Structures are given as C-alpha cells and as structure tokens.
Tab-separated table of C-alpha atoms in Angstrom:
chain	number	residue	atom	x	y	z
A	200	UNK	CA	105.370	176.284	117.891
A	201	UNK	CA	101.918	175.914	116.246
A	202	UNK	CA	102.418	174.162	113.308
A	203	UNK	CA	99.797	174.408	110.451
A	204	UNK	CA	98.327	171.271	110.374
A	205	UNK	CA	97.424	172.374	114.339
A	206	UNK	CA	95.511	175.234	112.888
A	207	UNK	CA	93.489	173.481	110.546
A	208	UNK	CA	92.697	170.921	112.658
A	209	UNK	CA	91.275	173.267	114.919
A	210	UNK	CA	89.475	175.064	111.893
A	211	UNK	CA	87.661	172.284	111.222
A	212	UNK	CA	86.499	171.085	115.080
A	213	UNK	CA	85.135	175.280	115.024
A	214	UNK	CA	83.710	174.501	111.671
A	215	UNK	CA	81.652	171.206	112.859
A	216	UNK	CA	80.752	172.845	116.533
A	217	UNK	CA	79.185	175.740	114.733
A	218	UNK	CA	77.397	173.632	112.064
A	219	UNK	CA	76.516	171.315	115.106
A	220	UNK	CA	75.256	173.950	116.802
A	221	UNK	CA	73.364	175.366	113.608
A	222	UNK	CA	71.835	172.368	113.513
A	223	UNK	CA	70.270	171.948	117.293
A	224	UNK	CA	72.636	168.663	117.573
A	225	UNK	CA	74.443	168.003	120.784
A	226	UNK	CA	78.000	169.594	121.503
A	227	UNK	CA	80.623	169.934	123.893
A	228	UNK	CA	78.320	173.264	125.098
A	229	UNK	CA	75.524	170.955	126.241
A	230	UNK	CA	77.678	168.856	128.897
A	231	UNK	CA	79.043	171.892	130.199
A	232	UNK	CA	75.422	173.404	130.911
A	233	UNK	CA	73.245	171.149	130.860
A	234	UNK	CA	70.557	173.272	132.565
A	235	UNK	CA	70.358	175.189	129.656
A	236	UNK	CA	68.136	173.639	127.949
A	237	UNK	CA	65.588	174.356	129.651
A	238	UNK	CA	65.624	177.848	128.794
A	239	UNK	CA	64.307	179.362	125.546
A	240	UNK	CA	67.098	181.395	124.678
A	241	UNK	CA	69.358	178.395	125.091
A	242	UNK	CA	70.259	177.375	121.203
A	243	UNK	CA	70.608	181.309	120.663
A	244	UNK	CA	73.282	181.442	123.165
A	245	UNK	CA	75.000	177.667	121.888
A	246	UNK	CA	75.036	179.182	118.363
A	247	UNK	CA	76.892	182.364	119.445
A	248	UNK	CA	79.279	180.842	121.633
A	249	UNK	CA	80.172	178.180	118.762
A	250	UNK	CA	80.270	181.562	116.000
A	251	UNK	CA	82.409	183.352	118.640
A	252	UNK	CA	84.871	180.095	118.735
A	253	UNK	CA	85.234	180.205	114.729
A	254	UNK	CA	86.066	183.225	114.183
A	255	UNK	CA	88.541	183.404	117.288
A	256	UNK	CA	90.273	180.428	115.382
A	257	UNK	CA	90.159	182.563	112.092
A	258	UNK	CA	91.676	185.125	113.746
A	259	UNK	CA	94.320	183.413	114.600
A	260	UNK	CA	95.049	181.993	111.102
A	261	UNK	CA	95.150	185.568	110.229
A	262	UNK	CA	97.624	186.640	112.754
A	263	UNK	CA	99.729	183.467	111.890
A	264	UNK	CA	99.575	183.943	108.097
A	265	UNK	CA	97.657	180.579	107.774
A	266	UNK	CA	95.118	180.641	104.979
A	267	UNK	CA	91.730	179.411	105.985
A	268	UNK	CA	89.226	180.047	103.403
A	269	UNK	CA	89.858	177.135	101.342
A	270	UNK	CA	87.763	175.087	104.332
A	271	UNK	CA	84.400	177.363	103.572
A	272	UNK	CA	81.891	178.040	100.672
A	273	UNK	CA	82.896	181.841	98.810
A	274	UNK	CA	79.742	183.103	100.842
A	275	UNK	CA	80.645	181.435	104.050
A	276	UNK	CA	83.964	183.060	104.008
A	277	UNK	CA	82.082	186.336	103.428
A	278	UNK	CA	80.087	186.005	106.855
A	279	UNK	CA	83.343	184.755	108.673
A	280	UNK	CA	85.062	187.868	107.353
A	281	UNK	CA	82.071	190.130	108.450
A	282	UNK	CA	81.936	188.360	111.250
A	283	UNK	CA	78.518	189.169	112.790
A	284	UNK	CA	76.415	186.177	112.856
A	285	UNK	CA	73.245	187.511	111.601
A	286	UNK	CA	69.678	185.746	110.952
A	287	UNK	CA	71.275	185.460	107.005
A	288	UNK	CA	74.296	183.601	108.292
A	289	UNK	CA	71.722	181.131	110.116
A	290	UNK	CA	69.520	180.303	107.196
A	291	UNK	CA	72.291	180.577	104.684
A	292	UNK	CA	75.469	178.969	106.160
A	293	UNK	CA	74.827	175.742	103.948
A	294	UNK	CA	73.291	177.491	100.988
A	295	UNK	CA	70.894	174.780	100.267
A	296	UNK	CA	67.869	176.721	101.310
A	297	UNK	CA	65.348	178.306	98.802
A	298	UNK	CA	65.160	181.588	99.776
A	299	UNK	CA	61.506	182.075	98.176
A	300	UNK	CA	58.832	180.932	100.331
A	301	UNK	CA	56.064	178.857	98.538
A	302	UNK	CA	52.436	179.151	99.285
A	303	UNK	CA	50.692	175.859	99.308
C-alpha cells in the first residue's frame, strides 16, 4: 500500500529535480546521459523530462485522493494543473522575476 507520507516524499524529490533542472544544476538526468551535454537542445530536453516526472507524481496524488497543492505557490499549482510547461512556467516557476525589462 502507498501510504501518504510515500507520496509526498516523492512530491517533493519531483519538486527539487524540476527546480534543479530549472536551474541548469546537475541531476540524476545528467549521469544517465552524460553525452548530452554536448548538445544544444540538452537542458530543453532535462527540463521536460523533470516537468513530465512532476506531474506524473501529481497525477497520481490525484488518482489516490492525496492533496498536493499545499507543496506549491497558488500560481505554481496553476501550471501543474495546466500542465504544459510553457516559456511562462520557465521564467515564472519561482515568481521572483520582474517581468518588466529595464533599459539601462
């Protein structure tokens, strides 16, 4: 049986490996291909496959009736629950960036 504290411990490793990935820092994806750095497209693919993880987990604290929200900002939750990681979700996950660009 899959007890809760299961779930949200899993919640939360999803939670760092996307905000790991967000950030360019190193994760479990790098050991596993290491050869992929190299390429361009590389931290485009890490941030999916970390985004795809999270919201697998989410899923599954729907299906189980385990509430999951309380982890993530209000807007956070909103991407999860749209659940298409978009160029917004990127620059806004922590919601500490100014969204007006100054001229200098």
């Amino acid at each position: 049986m899959i007890t809760s504290e299961f779930l949200t411990g899993k919640l939360g490793d999803a939670k760092v490996h996307f905000e790991r990935a967000l950030d360019c820092k190193h994760t479990e994806f790098d050991d596993l291909y290491p050869y992929m750095i190299e390429h361009p497209q590389f931290f485009w693919y890490k941030r999916y496959v970390a985004w795809s993880e999270l919201l697998t987990i989410v899923k599954l604290c729907d299906e189980l009736g385990e509430e999951w929200k309380s982890q993530f900002t209000e807007r956070q939750a909103e991407y999860i629950a749209k659940r298409v990681m978009s160029s917004r979700v990127l620059d806004e996950w922590y919601e500490t960036n100014d969204s007006k660009e100054h001229v200098g």
